[in-house]
């Protein structure tokens, strides 16, 4: 079972999460797609493979009310896991790079390139999401 967990304010990152979930399912793996409000860090830590997504918020940061506390609680439990990172941004787009450094420092393996998408994912971005899901499923 693979977990896809995300925060999305206006639906763009949520659409990416659904497409990543489709890619995982198409690759023949079971998948759960959940908004961060629907899952605890302990529950998320039960997955060996995780696709984590958060829109670019604040000043090139994770959303701080809900997602940052969730991720901070999960961070100490990520060692040895297979992870991909994704999310939508509006004008910057560097937040995933900083986040990936944290994930690597926590001892997890980033198994496919980060996937930042400008605004709402178009058809090409949806295809990229599906491909990332497949890559995670096969990692
Ligand atoms: C309060 C707020 C802060 C934001 N900060 C950033 C930012 O620092 N860098 C950036 O590229 N986009 C920023 N954005 C734009 C969002 O990342 C962008 O609208 C994105 O598509 C939202 O994705 P979502 O639909 O999954 O919430 C911000 C948006 C809001 C509402």
PDB file of N, CA and C and ligand atoms in Angstrom, residues 7-14 54-61 88-95 117-120, ligand 1:
ATOM      1  N   UNK A   7      -1.476  18.666   0.942  1.00  0.00           N
ATOM      2  CA  UNK A   7      -2.246  19.850   1.339  1.00  0.00           C
ATOM      3  C   UNK A   7      -2.467  20.690   0.091  1.00  0.00           C
ATOM      4  N   UNK A   8      -3.702  21.166  -0.071  1.00  0.00           N
ATOM      5  CA  UNK A   8      -4.042  21.978  -1.240  1.00  0.00           C
ATOM      6  C   UNK A   8      -5.091  22.997  -0.845  1.00  0.00           C
ATOM      7  N   UNK A   9      -4.816  24.273  -1.095  1.00  0.00           N
ATOM      8  CA  UNK A   9      -5.778  25.310  -0.741  1.00  0.00           C
ATOM      9  C   UNK A   9      -6.842  25.505  -1.791  1.00  0.00           C
ATOM     10  N   UNK A  10      -6.452  25.461  -3.064  1.00  0.00           N
ATOM     11  CA  UNK A  10      -7.401  25.762  -4.144  1.00  0.00           C
ATOM     12  C   UNK A  10      -7.522  24.629  -5.165  1.00  0.00           C
ATOM     13  N   UNK A  11      -7.010  23.449  -4.809  1.00  0.00           N
ATOM     14  CA  UNK A  11      -7.292  22.265  -5.618  1.00  0.00           C
ATOM     15  C   UNK A  11      -6.218  21.841  -6.604  1.00  0.00           C
ATOM     16  N   UNK A  12      -5.212  22.684  -6.832  1.00  0.00           N
ATOM     17  CA  UNK A  12      -4.206  22.324  -7.840  1.00  0.00           C
ATOM     18  C   UNK A  12      -3.351  21.130  -7.399  1.00  0.00           C
ATOM     19  N   UNK A  13      -2.867  21.198  -6.175  1.00  0.00           N
ATOM     20  CA  UNK A  13      -2.056  20.081  -5.661  1.00  0.00           C
ATOM     21  C   UNK A  13      -2.933  18.845  -5.461  1.00  0.00           C
ATOM     22  N   UNK A  14      -4.191  19.056  -5.128  1.00  0.00           N
ATOM     23  CA  UNK A  14      -5.119  17.918  -4.995  1.00  0.00           C
ATOM     24  C   UNK A  14      -5.271  17.192  -6.328  1.00  0.00           C
ATOM     25  N   UNK A  54       2.525  19.405  -1.270  1.00  0.00           N
ATOM     26  CA  UNK A  54       2.054  20.615  -0.590  1.00  0.00           C
ATOM     27  C   UNK A  54       2.245  21.786  -1.538  1.00  0.00           C
ATOM     28  N   UNK A  55       1.253  22.628  -1.640  1.00  0.00           N
ATOM     29  CA  UNK A  55       1.398  23.847  -2.432  1.00  0.00           C
ATOM     30  C   UNK A  55       2.489  24.733  -1.833  1.00  0.00           C
ATOM     31  N   UNK A  56       3.098  25.543  -2.661  1.00  0.00           N
ATOM     32  CA  UNK A  56       4.135  26.503  -2.264  1.00  0.00           C
ATOM     33  C   UNK A  56       3.446  27.671  -1.560  1.00  0.00           C
ATOM     34  N   UNK A  57       3.726  27.845  -0.273  1.00  0.00           N
ATOM     35  CA  UNK A  57       3.019  28.862   0.505  1.00  0.00           C
ATOM     36  C   UNK A  57       4.010  29.718   1.281  1.00  0.00           C
ATOM     37  N   UNK A  58       3.473  30.714   1.975  1.00  0.00           N
ATOM     38  CA  UNK A  58       4.316  31.587   2.785  1.00  0.00           C
ATOM     39  C   UNK A  58       5.317  32.288   1.895  1.00  0.00           C
ATOM     40  N   UNK A  59       6.585  32.083   2.138  1.00  0.00           N
ATOM     41  CA  UNK A  59       7.637  32.560   1.250  1.00  0.00           C
ATOM     42  C   UNK A  59       8.467  31.335   0.891  1.00  0.00           C
ATOM     43  N   UNK A  60       8.015  30.637  -0.134  1.00  0.00           N
ATOM     44  CA  UNK A  60       8.679  29.405  -0.566  1.00  0.00           C
ATOM     45  C   UNK A  60       8.737  28.382   0.570  1.00  0.00           C
ATOM     46  N   UNK A  61       7.576  28.184   1.201  1.00  0.00           N
ATOM     47  CA  UNK A  61       7.528  27.278   2.348  1.00  0.00           C
ATOM     48  C   UNK A  61       6.361  26.310   2.227  1.00  0.00           C
ATOM     49  N   UNK A  88       1.934  22.378  -6.318  1.00  0.00           N
ATOM     50  CA  UNK A  88       1.700  23.487  -7.235  1.00  0.00           C
ATOM     51  C   UNK A  88       2.257  24.779  -6.644  1.00  0.00           C
ATOM     52  N   UNK A  89       2.733  25.674  -7.530  1.00  0.00           N
ATOM     53  CA  UNK A  89       3.272  26.961  -7.088  1.00  0.00           C
ATOM     54  C   UNK A  89       2.742  28.070  -7.983  1.00  0.00           C
ATOM     55  N   UNK A  90       2.959  29.323  -7.530  1.00  0.00           N
ATOM     56  CA  UNK A  90       2.431  30.454  -8.279  1.00  0.00           C
ATOM     57  C   UNK A  90       3.475  31.330  -8.926  1.00  0.00           C
ATOM     58  N   UNK A  91       4.611  31.532  -8.265  1.00  0.00           N
ATOM     59  CA  UNK A  91       5.598  32.459  -8.838  1.00  0.00           C
ATOM     60  C   UNK A  91       7.036  32.087  -8.465  1.00  0.00           C
ATOM     61  N   UNK A  92       7.211  31.286  -7.472  1.00  0.00           N
ATOM     62  CA  UNK A  92       8.586  30.955  -7.074  1.00  0.00           C
ATOM     63  C   UNK A  92       8.945  29.564  -7.551  1.00  0.00           C
ATOM     64  N   UNK A  93       8.655  28.612  -6.701  1.00  0.00           N
ATOM     65  CA  UNK A  93       8.830  27.229  -7.113  1.00  0.00           C
ATOM     66  C   UNK A  93      10.060  26.547  -6.565  1.00  0.00           C
ATOM     67  N   UNK A  94      10.717  27.153  -5.567  1.00  0.00           N
ATOM     68  CA  UNK A  94      11.934  26.529  -5.021  1.00  0.00           C
ATOM     69  C   UNK A  94      11.675  25.725  -3.745  1.00  0.00           C
ATOM     70  N   UNK A  95      10.419  25.739  -3.282  1.00  0.00           N
ATOM     71  CA  UNK A  95      10.152  25.102  -1.984  1.00  0.00           C
ATOM     72  C   UNK A  95      10.402  23.614  -1.965  1.00  0.00           C
ATOM     73  N   UNK A 117       4.599  22.096 -10.210  1.00  0.00           N
ATOM     74  CA  UNK A 117       3.736  22.444 -11.352  1.00  0.00           C
ATOM     75  C   UNK A 117       3.207  23.860 -11.144  1.00  0.00           C
ATOM     76  N   UNK A 118       3.331  24.682 -12.168  1.00  0.00           N
ATOM     77  CA  UNK A 118       2.829  26.059 -12.105  1.00  0.00           C
ATOM     78  C   UNK A 118       1.302  26.052 -12.220  1.00  0.00           C
ATOM     79  N   UNK A 119       0.645  26.572 -11.186  1.00  0.00           N
ATOM     80  CA  UNK A 119      -0.815  26.713 -11.220  1.00  0.00           C
ATOM     81  C   UNK A 119      -1.529  25.385 -11.313  1.00  0.00           C
ATOM     82  N   UNK A 120      -2.592  25.384 -12.109  1.00  0.00           N
ATOM     83  CA  UNK A 120      -3.385  24.159 -12.275  1.00  0.00           C
ATOM     84  C   UNK A 120      -2.663  23.229 -13.244  1.00  0.00           C
TER      85      UNK A 120
HETATM   86  C1  LIG B   1      -0.941  32.716   1.207  1.00  0.00           C
HETATM   87  C2  LIG B   1      -0.304  32.234  -0.068  1.00  0.00           C
HETATM   88  C3  LIG B   1       1.087  32.204  -0.150  1.00  0.00           C
HETATM   89  C4  LIG B   1       1.728  31.780  -1.327  1.00  0.00           C
HETATM   90  N1  LIG B   1       3.079  31.765  -1.390  1.00  0.00           N
HETATM   91  C5  LIG B   1       3.699  31.355  -2.526  1.00  0.00           C
HETATM   92  C6  LIG B   1       5.122  31.345  -2.634  1.00  0.00           C
HETATM   93  O1  LIG B   1       5.858  31.671  -1.711  1.00  0.00           O
HETATM   94  N2  LIG B   1       5.656  30.954  -3.809  1.00  0.00           N
HETATM   95  C7  LIG B   1       4.904  30.571  -4.886  1.00  0.00           C
HETATM   96  O2  LIG B   1       5.454  30.199  -5.912  1.00  0.00           O
HETATM   97  N3  LIG B   1       3.541  30.552  -4.810  1.00  0.00           N
HETATM   98  C8  LIG B   1       2.933  30.937  -3.662  1.00  0.00           C
HETATM   99  N4  LIG B   1       1.561  30.940  -3.590  1.00  0.00           N
HETATM  100  C9  LIG B   1       0.776  30.515  -4.758  1.00  0.00           C
HETATM  101  C10 LIG B   1       0.322  29.068  -4.644  1.00  0.00           C
HETATM  102  O3  LIG B   1       1.398  28.192  -4.441  1.00  0.00           O
HETATM  103  C11 LIG B   1      -0.394  28.685  -5.959  1.00  0.00           C
HETATM  104  O4  LIG B   1      -1.580  29.466  -6.074  1.00  0.00           O
HETATM  105  C12 LIG B   1      -0.721  27.215  -6.052  1.00  0.00           C
HETATM  106  O5  LIG B   1      -1.231  26.915  -7.348  1.00  0.00           O
HETATM  107  C13 LIG B   1      -1.751  26.799  -5.015  1.00  0.00           C
HETATM  108  O6  LIG B   1      -1.919  25.395  -5.095  1.00  0.00           O
HETATM  109  P1  LIG B   1      -3.210  24.694  -4.465  1.00  0.00           P
HETATM  110  O7  LIG B   1      -4.371  24.916  -5.426  1.00  0.00           O
HETATM  111  O8  LIG B   1      -2.841  23.246  -4.349  1.00  0.00           O
HETATM  112  O9  LIG B   1      -3.443  25.332  -3.131  1.00  0.00           O
HETATM  113  C14 LIG B   1       0.928  31.370  -2.431  1.00  0.00           C
HETATM  114  C15 LIG B   1      -0.472  31.399  -2.334  1.00  0.00           C
HETATM  115  C16 LIG B   1      -1.090  31.821  -1.178  1.00  0.00           C
HETATM  116  C17 LIG B   1      -2.596  31.832  -1.095  1.00  0.00           C
END
